[in-house]
XYZ file of C-alpha atoms in Angstrom:
671
model
C -2.800 24.016 32.915
C -1.848 21.944 29.892
C 1.615 21.138 28.556
C 2.713 19.460 25.340
C 6.369 18.634 24.871
C 6.137 17.372 21.316
C 8.640 19.096 19.082
C 10.700 22.269 19.450
C 9.350 25.532 20.749
C 10.231 27.454 17.590
C 6.587 28.445 17.167
C 6.629 30.325 20.484
C 9.224 32.704 19.065
C 6.831 33.951 16.406
C 5.055 37.184 17.119
C 1.307 36.918 17.478
C 0.535 38.860 14.299
C 2.531 36.374 12.207
C 0.715 33.410 13.706
C -2.651 35.030 13.110
C -1.814 35.668 9.458
C -0.845 32.041 8.934
C -3.947 30.886 10.783
C -6.079 32.938 8.424
C -4.362 31.165 5.533
C -5.927 27.875 6.540
C -9.145 29.323 8.031
C -9.021 26.871 10.902
C -11.762 27.565 13.393
C -10.697 24.570 15.486
C -11.467 21.919 12.858
C -13.090 23.954 10.126
C -13.064 21.211 7.519
C -14.227 18.405 9.769
C -12.908 14.889 9.752
C -15.672 12.351 9.251
C -16.145 13.088 5.544
C -12.466 12.483 4.762
C -11.331 9.040 3.596
C -8.822 7.495 5.955
C -9.944 9.379 9.046
C -11.021 7.315 12.081
C -14.798 6.851 12.225
C -14.918 6.444 16.002
C -12.623 6.876 19.000
C -12.423 4.541 22.006
C -10.774 6.075 25.078
C -9.882 3.868 28.056
C -9.386 5.540 31.460
C -6.972 3.869 33.891
C -5.193 4.893 37.060
C -4.877 4.234 40.764
C -7.993 3.554 42.789
C -9.606 6.726 44.124
C -7.928 9.103 41.662
C -11.309 10.247 40.281
C -11.672 8.302 37.040
C -15.432 7.766 37.222
C -16.150 11.295 38.453
C -14.068 12.726 35.594
C -16.069 10.774 33.017
C -19.449 11.813 34.438
C -18.373 15.443 34.770
C -17.186 15.525 31.155
C -20.313 13.853 29.788
C -22.938 15.671 31.873
C -21.192 18.978 32.573
C -21.930 18.521 36.289
C -20.311 16.961 39.347
C -21.809 13.635 40.415
C -22.358 13.321 44.191
C -22.387 9.528 44.020
C -20.893 7.367 41.305
C -20.530 3.592 41.084
C -17.020 2.107 41.368
C -16.945 1.370 37.638
C -19.161 3.071 35.062
C -20.594 1.347 32.000
C -19.260 2.563 28.673
C -20.091 6.228 28.116
C -20.901 7.410 24.588
C -20.449 11.094 23.858
C -22.829 12.517 21.218
C -21.510 13.311 17.721
C -21.789 17.054 18.262
C -19.824 16.940 21.533
C -16.553 17.807 19.760
C -16.154 19.774 16.496
C -14.958 16.833 14.388
C -18.261 14.990 14.659
C -16.555 11.690 15.479
C -18.339 9.498 18.061
C -16.351 8.954 21.260
C -16.735 6.024 23.659
C -15.168 6.352 27.120
C -14.384 3.127 28.982
C -14.030 3.176 32.765
C -11.905 0.483 34.455
C -11.448 -1.108 37.841
C -8.212 -0.417 39.713
C -8.606 -2.793 42.667
C -5.825 -5.019 41.343
C -3.289 -2.194 41.744
C -3.255 -2.971 45.465
C -0.827 -5.706 44.422
C 1.786 -2.974 44.472
C 1.625 -3.145 48.251
C 3.174 -6.446 49.305
C 1.445 -6.393 52.709
C -2.095 -6.314 51.318
C -4.909 -8.650 52.301
C -6.729 -9.817 49.156
C -10.029 -10.580 50.884
C -10.023 -7.319 52.799
C -9.291 -5.163 49.793
C -11.743 -6.937 47.480
C -9.160 -7.848 44.844
C -10.451 -9.876 41.894
C -7.788 -11.458 39.658
C -10.070 -11.200 36.604
C -9.985 -7.387 36.859
C -6.383 -7.277 35.676
C -7.133 -9.244 32.488
C -10.283 -7.213 31.802
C -8.319 -3.974 31.998
C -5.539 -5.422 29.843
C -8.083 -6.432 27.183
C -9.650 -2.969 27.182
C -6.234 -1.371 26.790
C -5.452 -3.571 23.796
C -8.623 -2.324 22.090
C -8.113 1.330 22.962
C -7.466 4.158 20.501
C -6.168 6.365 23.316
C -5.518 6.035 27.049
C -6.240 8.587 29.777
C -3.969 7.872 32.728
C -5.103 9.559 35.957
C -3.456 10.553 39.203
C -4.692 12.502 42.237
C -3.191 15.989 42.522
C -3.581 15.753 46.302
C -1.829 12.359 46.637
C 1.802 12.425 45.478
C 2.080 8.631 45.649
C -0.404 8.282 42.763
C 1.816 10.518 40.636
C 4.816 8.376 41.526
C 2.914 5.253 40.479
C 2.707 6.582 36.919
C 6.398 5.975 36.287
C 6.847 3.028 38.669
C 3.831 0.966 37.629
C 1.373 2.293 35.043
C 3.618 3.442 32.222
C 5.890 0.362 32.424
C 2.760 -1.816 32.542
C 1.402 -0.178 29.383
C 4.708 -0.904 27.672
C 4.618 -4.497 28.891
C 1.149 -4.891 27.388
C 2.477 -3.330 24.150
C -0.145 -0.602 24.209
C 0.969 1.582 21.299
C -1.626 4.343 21.407
C -1.372 7.965 22.591
C -1.461 8.542 26.333
C -2.982 11.586 28.043
C -1.956 12.079 31.680
C -4.727 13.747 33.670
C -4.102 15.195 37.149
C -7.539 14.957 38.758
C -8.903 16.681 41.923
C -6.980 19.852 41.207
C -9.207 21.550 43.791
C -7.557 19.446 46.538
C -3.989 20.462 45.739
C -2.208 22.791 48.142
C -2.474 26.294 46.693
C 0.863 27.202 48.257
C 2.709 24.615 46.152
C 5.446 26.262 44.116
C 5.941 23.266 41.796
C 4.405 23.674 38.341
C 2.928 20.919 36.188
C 5.759 21.339 33.705
C 8.367 20.827 36.425
C 6.606 17.684 37.634
C 5.852 16.094 34.274
C 8.822 17.053 32.073
C 11.116 14.283 33.394
C 8.340 11.692 33.022
C 7.465 12.844 29.499
C 11.077 12.693 28.410
C 11.359 9.162 29.769
C 8.046 8.005 28.313
C 7.710 9.561 24.857
C 4.328 7.913 24.328
C 2.758 10.598 26.550
C 1.178 13.142 24.225
C -0.284 15.665 26.683
C -0.515 16.358 30.415
C -3.460 18.268 31.792
C -4.781 19.127 35.269
C -8.513 19.111 35.903
C -11.224 19.153 38.551
C -14.539 17.349 38.197
C -15.901 19.218 41.235
C -15.063 22.643 39.841
C -15.846 21.626 36.223
C -12.325 22.664 35.312
C -10.973 21.177 32.032
C -12.875 17.898 32.452
C -14.097 17.923 28.863
C -10.704 19.100 27.620
C -9.140 15.852 28.860
C -11.158 13.853 26.344
C -10.899 16.551 23.702
C -7.118 16.153 23.760
C -7.435 12.355 23.853
C -9.648 12.410 20.771
C -7.328 14.884 19.089
C -4.303 12.617 19.536
C -6.202 9.845 17.708
C -7.574 11.972 14.892
C -4.418 14.029 14.519
C -1.464 12.017 15.868
C 2.005 13.476 16.075
C 3.999 10.296 15.460
C 3.419 9.845 11.703
C 4.241 13.494 11.005
C 7.111 14.507 13.242
C 10.378 12.840 14.283
C 11.120 13.587 17.928
C 14.827 12.809 17.646
C 15.655 14.868 14.561
C 12.982 17.469 15.334
C 11.821 17.482 11.719
C 9.040 16.236 9.478
C 9.214 12.509 8.819
C 10.198 11.414 5.296
C 6.811 9.871 4.510
C 5.056 13.066 5.583
C 7.420 15.105 3.403
C 6.737 12.861 0.397
C 2.982 13.152 0.906
C 3.083 16.946 1.198
C 5.327 17.218 -1.872
C 2.869 15.093 -3.825
C 0.000 17.352 -2.709
C 2.005 20.397 -3.761
C 2.628 18.919 -7.225
C -1.050 18.065 -7.675
C -2.023 21.627 -6.744
C 0.611 23.173 -9.016
C -1.609 22.992 -12.095
C 0.694 24.894 -14.433
C 3.744 22.864 -13.315
C 5.888 25.960 -12.757
C 7.185 24.872 -9.335
C 5.181 27.411 -7.310
C 1.610 27.876 -6.088
C 0.137 31.060 -7.510
C -2.667 32.990 -5.827
C -5.251 31.126 -7.900
C -3.684 27.760 -7.077
C -3.508 28.610 -3.378
C -7.187 29.522 -3.471
C -8.081 26.223 -5.144
C -6.091 24.384 -2.493
C -7.782 26.358 0.279
C -11.293 25.667 -0.989
C -10.602 21.955 -1.522
C -9.242 21.437 1.980
C -11.080 24.000 4.108
C -14.116 25.074 2.069
C -13.219 28.768 2.265
C -11.504 31.126 -0.215
C -8.655 33.467 0.642
C -8.458 37.230 0.366
C -5.483 38.675 -1.572
C -4.263 40.421 1.577
C -4.239 37.123 3.445
C -2.156 35.450 0.747
C 0.326 38.315 0.781
C 0.558 38.129 4.569
C 1.356 34.439 4.483
C 3.977 34.848 1.768
C 5.572 37.684 3.749
C 5.818 35.522 6.901
C 7.367 32.636 4.959
C 9.831 34.904 3.174
C 11.001 36.454 6.432
C 11.783 33.054 7.945
C 12.755 31.199 4.765
C 13.636 33.394 1.753
C 13.637 30.461 -0.685
C 10.072 29.618 0.367
C 8.655 32.267 -1.967
C 9.602 33.391 -5.476
C 8.088 35.677 -8.094
C 5.589 32.977 -9.131
C 4.312 32.187 -5.642
C 4.822 29.753 -2.749
C 7.502 27.144 -3.452
C 7.481 23.552 -2.244
C 10.060 24.531 0.402
C 7.733 27.226 1.700
C 4.779 24.828 1.609
C 6.681 22.336 3.785
C 7.791 25.125 6.110
C 4.191 26.161 6.749
C 3.193 22.648 7.743
C 6.244 22.209 9.965
C 5.303 25.479 11.634
C 1.771 24.347 12.341
C 2.964 21.031 13.761
C 5.425 22.811 16.018
C 2.599 25.067 17.221
C 0.459 22.034 18.071
C -1.960 22.684 15.189
C -1.654 19.198 13.772
C -5.299 19.218 12.682
C -4.340 21.593 9.863
C -1.821 19.233 8.297
C -4.023 16.185 8.920
C -6.994 17.859 7.241
C -4.859 18.496 4.169
C -3.507 14.943 4.130
C -6.939 13.378 4.492
C -8.480 15.559 1.818
C -5.932 13.978 -0.501
C -6.776 10.443 0.599
C -4.221 9.622 3.312
C -4.913 7.607 6.460
C -3.158 7.746 9.839
C -0.182 5.810 8.444
C 0.132 8.383 5.635
C -0.852 5.790 3.085
C -3.846 5.835 0.789
C -7.001 5.109 2.751
C -8.627 1.691 2.470
C -11.833 3.368 1.297
C -10.072 4.388 -1.904
C -8.861 0.841 -2.589
C -11.592 -1.523 -1.347
C -10.788 -5.224 -1.892
C -14.157 -5.671 -3.611
C -12.890 -3.469 -6.434
C -10.369 -6.136 -7.402
C -12.402 -9.254 -6.670
C -12.426 -11.515 -9.722
C -12.533 -15.122 -10.889
C -9.205 -16.864 -11.533
C -9.645 -16.708 -15.307
C -10.526 -13.004 -15.316
C -7.944 -10.265 -15.699
C -7.866 -6.528 -14.970
C -7.223 -3.849 -17.582
C -7.075 -0.070 -17.647
C -10.140 1.633 -19.029
C -9.974 4.197 -21.837
C -10.662 6.893 -19.237
C -7.512 5.957 -17.301
C -5.410 5.652 -20.456
C -6.531 9.084 -21.684
C -5.673 10.555 -18.278
C -2.194 9.019 -18.369
C -1.577 10.236 -21.900
C -2.550 13.711 -20.764
C -0.122 13.487 -17.842
C 2.877 12.154 -19.730
C 4.144 13.108 -23.153
C 5.847 9.725 -23.417
C 3.236 7.595 -21.702
C 4.472 4.042 -21.068
C 1.321 2.109 -21.921
C 3.176 -1.210 -21.650
C 4.396 -0.661 -18.093
C 0.991 0.406 -16.784
C -0.698 -2.522 -18.557
C 1.721 -4.979 -16.937
C 1.257 -3.456 -13.486
C -2.533 -3.468 -13.878
C -2.478 -7.111 -14.969
C -0.248 -8.328 -12.137
C -1.024 -5.841 -9.340
C -4.262 -3.982 -10.085
C -4.475 -2.459 -6.598
C -1.015 -0.981 -6.956
C -1.886 0.367 -10.402
C -4.973 2.159 -9.097
C -2.987 3.404 -6.102
C -0.415 4.984 -8.407
C -3.160 6.543 -10.508
C -4.564 8.180 -7.391
C -1.097 9.335 -6.372
C -0.633 11.224 -9.638
C -4.059 12.831 -9.371
C -6.552 10.644 -11.252
C -9.713 12.758 -10.865
C -12.416 10.119 -11.245
C -13.717 7.344 -9.040
C -11.052 4.624 -8.726
C -13.533 2.063 -10.027
C -13.688 3.934 -13.341
C -9.965 3.380 -13.942
C -10.083 -0.390 -14.381
C -12.353 -3.032 -15.831
C -12.678 -6.765 -15.297
C -12.483 -8.878 -18.419
C -14.973 -11.583 -19.243
C -14.187 -15.061 -17.943
C -12.119 -17.100 -20.380
C -14.552 -20.027 -20.157
C -17.262 -17.748 -21.477
C -14.886 -16.483 -24.174
C -14.444 -20.070 -25.363
C -18.198 -20.576 -25.569
C -18.637 -17.361 -27.534
C -15.545 -18.220 -29.619
C -14.121 -14.723 -29.288
C -12.211 -12.605 -26.809
C -12.692 -8.928 -25.952
C -9.466 -8.471 -24.023
C -6.902 -5.832 -24.853
C -4.061 -7.308 -22.782
C -3.008 -10.942 -23.224
C -0.626 -12.961 -21.089
C 1.543 -15.606 -22.741
C 3.352 -18.255 -20.668
C 6.655 -19.190 -22.326
C 7.734 -22.756 -21.473
C 10.797 -24.635 -22.601
C 13.962 -26.400 -21.430
C 17.137 -24.570 -20.522
C 19.070 -23.043 -23.436
C 16.094 -23.403 -25.760
C 16.053 -19.679 -26.579
C 13.301 -18.366 -24.271
C 15.299 -15.430 -22.901
C 16.517 -14.431 -26.362
C 12.916 -14.486 -27.575
C 11.769 -12.137 -24.795
C 14.677 -9.771 -25.369
C 13.954 -9.551 -29.073
C 10.274 -8.994 -28.291
C 11.391 -5.869 -26.421
C 13.406 -4.715 -29.444
C 16.799 -5.561 -27.991
C 19.498 -6.969 -30.165
C 20.503 -10.614 -29.982
C 24.001 -9.572 -28.867
C 22.523 -8.086 -25.685
C 21.011 -11.412 -24.672
C 22.207 -12.189 -21.111
C 21.643 -15.920 -21.565
C 19.510 -18.359 -19.620
C 18.061 -17.427 -16.267
C 16.596 -19.390 -13.391
C 14.163 -16.578 -12.529
C 10.806 -15.687 -13.984
C 10.909 -12.725 -16.346
C 8.270 -10.557 -17.953
C 8.392 -8.739 -21.273
C 5.559 -6.511 -22.456
C 5.042 -4.755 -25.759
C 2.320 -3.622 -28.113
C 1.554 -5.848 -31.076
C 0.104 -4.041 -34.062
C -2.373 -6.257 -35.856
C -3.201 -5.440 -39.437
C -6.706 -4.074 -39.769
C -7.450 -3.983 -36.034
C -6.626 -2.073 -32.880
C -3.315 -2.527 -31.128
C -3.180 -5.132 -28.392
C -0.733 -5.531 -25.525
C 1.096 -8.826 -25.171
C 2.726 -9.832 -21.879
C 5.214 -12.685 -22.199
C 6.108 -14.485 -18.976
C 9.151 -16.734 -19.097
C 8.703 -19.908 -17.020
C 12.098 -21.447 -16.155
C 12.274 -25.196 -16.663
C 12.717 -25.706 -12.926
C 9.654 -23.581 -12.180
C 7.199 -25.706 -14.139
C 6.566 -28.345 -11.404
C 5.758 -25.668 -8.859
C 3.445 -23.988 -11.321
C 1.458 -27.162 -11.910
C 1.053 -27.739 -8.166
C -1.686 -25.105 -8.109
C -5.090 -25.856 -9.592
C -5.520 -22.290 -10.849
C -1.976 -21.842 -12.190
C -3.142 -21.701 -15.823
C -6.176 -19.522 -15.134
C -4.220 -16.336 -15.843
C -2.683 -17.735 -19.037
C -4.242 -16.669 -22.357
C -1.861 -18.752 -24.463
C 1.102 -21.049 -23.769
C 4.159 -21.122 -26.029
C 6.685 -23.970 -25.966
C 10.164 -23.078 -27.194
C 12.743 -25.694 -28.138
C 16.143 -25.746 -29.778
C 15.557 -27.110 -33.296
C 19.107 -28.496 -33.404
C 18.759 -30.474 -30.161
C 16.497 -33.540 -30.068
C 16.491 -33.659 -26.270
C 15.280 -30.045 -26.198
C 12.409 -31.002 -28.492
C 11.452 -33.979 -26.336
C 11.445 -31.889 -23.150
C 9.299 -29.206 -24.804
C 6.866 -31.936 -25.885
C 6.707 -33.248 -22.318
C 5.917 -29.760 -21.069
C 3.179 -29.435 -23.690
C 1.597 -32.683 -22.485
C 1.861 -31.538 -18.849
C 0.113 -28.256 -19.639
C -2.589 -30.021 -21.661
C -3.131 -32.598 -18.900
C -3.325 -29.909 -16.220
C -5.796 -27.910 -18.289
C -8.027 -30.937 -18.885
C -7.992 -31.791 -15.176
C -8.781 -28.277 -13.934
C -10.931 -26.905 -16.747
C -8.428 -24.152 -17.549
C -7.451 -25.304 -21.038
C -5.366 -22.784 -22.974
C -4.387 -22.451 -26.633
C -0.860 -23.717 -27.263
C 1.798 -23.015 -29.874
C 5.149 -24.709 -30.490
C 8.163 -22.550 -31.433
C 11.183 -24.053 -33.175
C 13.991 -21.684 -32.152
C 17.548 -21.335 -33.487
C 16.432 -21.958 -37.055
C 19.831 -20.708 -38.194
C 21.332 -24.023 -36.962
C 20.974 -27.430 -38.586
C 17.914 -29.300 -37.372
C 18.220 -32.692 -35.727
C 17.237 -35.657 -37.935
C 13.499 -36.224 -38.547
C 12.718 -33.049 -36.588
C 10.124 -31.896 -39.100
C 8.390 -35.285 -39.218
C 8.334 -35.637 -35.427
C 7.117 -32.119 -34.731
C 4.411 -32.376 -37.398
C 3.197 -35.714 -36.065
C 3.012 -34.592 -32.434
C 1.241 -31.311 -33.155
C -1.259 -33.015 -35.448
C -1.966 -35.718 -32.866
C -2.642 -33.087 -30.216
C -4.702 -30.906 -32.543
C -2.578 -27.735 -32.640
C -0.735 -25.798 -35.327
C 2.696 -26.992 -36.571
C 5.725 -25.341 -34.913
C 6.680 -21.812 -35.947
C 10.362 -21.623 -36.953
C 12.297 -18.534 -35.797
C 15.864 -17.333 -35.410
C 16.507 -14.707 -32.755
C 20.087 -14.394 -33.952
C 19.001 -13.509 -37.502
C 16.019 -11.490 -36.342
C 13.629 -13.726 -38.268
C 10.479 -14.227 -36.215
C 8.092 -15.337 -38.944
C 5.291 -13.074 -37.595
C 5.429 -15.103 -34.370
C 4.044 -12.417 -32.079
C 1.043 -11.782 -34.315
C 0.412 -15.536 -34.439
C 0.579 -15.702 -30.650
C -1.900 -12.841 -30.378
C -4.234 -14.354 -32.981
C -4.296 -17.685 -31.149
C -4.946 -15.937 -27.820
C -7.908 -14.054 -29.308
C -9.525 -17.350 -30.360
C -9.566 -19.283 -27.052
C -11.661 -22.124 -28.502
C -8.951 -23.084 -31.033
C -5.479 -24.606 -30.711
C -6.426 -26.418 -27.491
C -4.165 -29.504 -27.233
C -5.745 -32.844 -26.393
C -3.949 -35.701 -24.687
C -4.798 -39.365 -25.345
C -6.486 -39.547 -21.953
C -8.454 -36.434 -22.783
C -9.553 -37.834 -26.101
C -10.663 -41.106 -24.472
C -12.589 -39.203 -21.823
C -14.212 -37.034 -24.449
C -15.132 -40.069 -26.553
C -16.587 -41.847 -23.506
C -18.696 -38.830 -22.564
C -19.926 -38.601 -26.146
C -21.007 -42.269 -26.100
C -22.808 -41.795 -22.791
C -24.647 -38.771 -24.137
C -25.642 -40.640 -27.284
C -26.894 -43.600 -25.233
C -28.997 -41.326 -23.049
C -30.420 -39.624 -26.110
C -31.227 -42.998 -27.691
C -33.001 -44.259 -24.563
C -34.973 -41.047 -24.308
C -35.952 -41.216 -27.979
C -36.998 -44.901 -27.725
C -39.155 -44.263 -24.687
C -40.876 -41.309 -26.366
C -41.609 -43.392 -29.496
C -42.978 -46.303 -27.436
C -45.216 -44.015 -25.455
C -46.590 -42.445 -28.644
C -47.209 -45.890 -30.165
C -49.108 -47.143 -27.122
C -51.346 -44.101 -27.014
C -52.057 -44.322 -30.716
C -53.061 -47.989 -30.356
C -55.386 -47.240 -27.447
C -53.750 -49.846 -25.205
C -52.210 -47.365 -22.793
C -55.494 -45.432 -22.679
C -57.397 -48.669 -21.831
C -54.943 -49.488 -19.013
C -55.376 -46.038 -17.530
C -59.188 -46.331 -17.660
C -59.064 -49.703 -15.917
C -56.874 -48.263 -13.155
C -59.283 -45.386 -12.750
C -62.285 -47.768 -12.468
C -60.463 -49.906 -9.941
C -60.086 -46.812 -7.747
C -63.677 -45.633 -8.329
C -65.364 -47.467 -5.381
C -62.797 -46.022 -3.008
C -63.431 -42.538 -4.352
C -67.222 -42.915 -4.013
C -66.826 -44.093 -0.436
C -64.616 -41.195 0.551
C -66.489 -38.393 -1.181
C -69.676 -36.617 0.009
C -72.800 -37.037 -2.225
C -73.289 -34.220 -4.716
C -76.572 -33.072 -6.356
C -76.463 -32.639 -10.083
C -77.299 -29.173 -11.262
C -80.859 -28.869 -12.524
C -81.987 -32.336 -11.365
C -82.950 -34.070 -8.149
C -80.576 -36.971 -8.582
C -77.433 -37.874 -6.787
C -74.308 -38.377 -8.866
C -70.979 -39.738 -7.700
């Protein structure tokens, strides 16, 4: 006998014909679709068997694996591997036997030496339990005290060890139980299962009689491959929110015409995708009739609604057919946590150098434009730049049909861009530096098309603004502007790779405030120094904001002198209040696309560069002088004479060490 107390017994109230019609809908011959080929499904299952000594653990394992009763078994078996074809899912199963000698500690009057207790057994079992995917907990049907030990020792011990995997309780040696017993398994186990919700299934078996021995491990494997917990809430007796969201997403992806219902054709497509089998029209009508009888709003004139789709899955879960819902979820990329499987988002897909960025490919952009009439290119570009894994995850969620790797591309390293003196990027990131109240926030707001009156003022937090910049005579490019608060600059420079993601740095200052100008200049020097020290030099541009106000004295002379000394363009004057930006955003984009220009140089950098140049020249001069001297000596014959003399000096030694050789065609010896 087997009992499962997971969820309400609503499914039992259905007449058999209704259940059969729904079963035909999904064509589930146990696990028709299989599990191994689905991303997110477990690739192996490790089952650990524990229980009181003498309850039949080892015999149960041998009986299940060999389909025979073992007359003699060792106290503890080595790990037992069941073949792939043993269960329908084709997932390899490893069964781990354990020693129970340490459980004699429950008896305070024990004699350790007499009972053979080994303290290391307890830790070995604990370690196995921590690595288990499922636990089979055994008791002896003929020894009531072993059943009592489940709730007094074993289940509390599993909680103490924080074993958070499904538990199957197996009553072994069913053949030894008194046949006259009037107590059913459900009567015995219901109180325990209500107290310990981690128990998934209880089953009675007999290794001697070959009764349900294999089923014990079938159910254990099933609880791993198709767990109840992520799908169903025991307290509310309903589908969990994450499961509902996943099933709604699957419904939307299958509703190709976006009419809010799955037509017969759409149901067939869904059926073939998940279970590799089409549906007959009569089967579809039967399913719709069952749903409509129980839930009228589950079906309308166009087909099965999302409410009806959820009802079907709730019905299968209540009937213990969790494999149906799990097959559907995994076919759409979900793992056991009902999140996208790691196989769909491998870390290697997003591995890149610090000065590389990630962009959407044309394939992904075309897909998004086809999905949305008002596609927000800017938002997706920003998400892809900052969180590429999340961007790809969202693409998969909305049904991107291709391989995830085809949705994004890695840009060329910026160091290589500088060598080639051109950039092939489509998305550029601009770091916006400047002191407080210089006009950074107003600049970002205006970049987004907001009016100056809507400017919230200075902020102490980092902000991003993204928009498309239309260059004359070329394709549109996306510009991401990242506001760096004045207080955030020191923390930024603490990291060696902080400028690696920056395509261009802009330094904003208040043209009417001399102290604002000086602080912006200091930040420029800090960025230039950091770039020279780390090798991540970036183009820089000064922005003279608030041009509608009177400039501080000698502002033009000072700004021109500093920018010329550092080798960058003069400041660009703008007024956010007047909406006069002097083509600033195009200038930013142009500078970013030419990473070898507008690189500021500090005095230390110039000195270092000059020193390296002198060293290189000296090395070239020495090399050239040596080559000329060598040529002169050879041409004069002196070096040739020296070499001949050295060769003659070594000649006697050569003659002594070499064997005599006869000259060809003569009877004379030659050295």
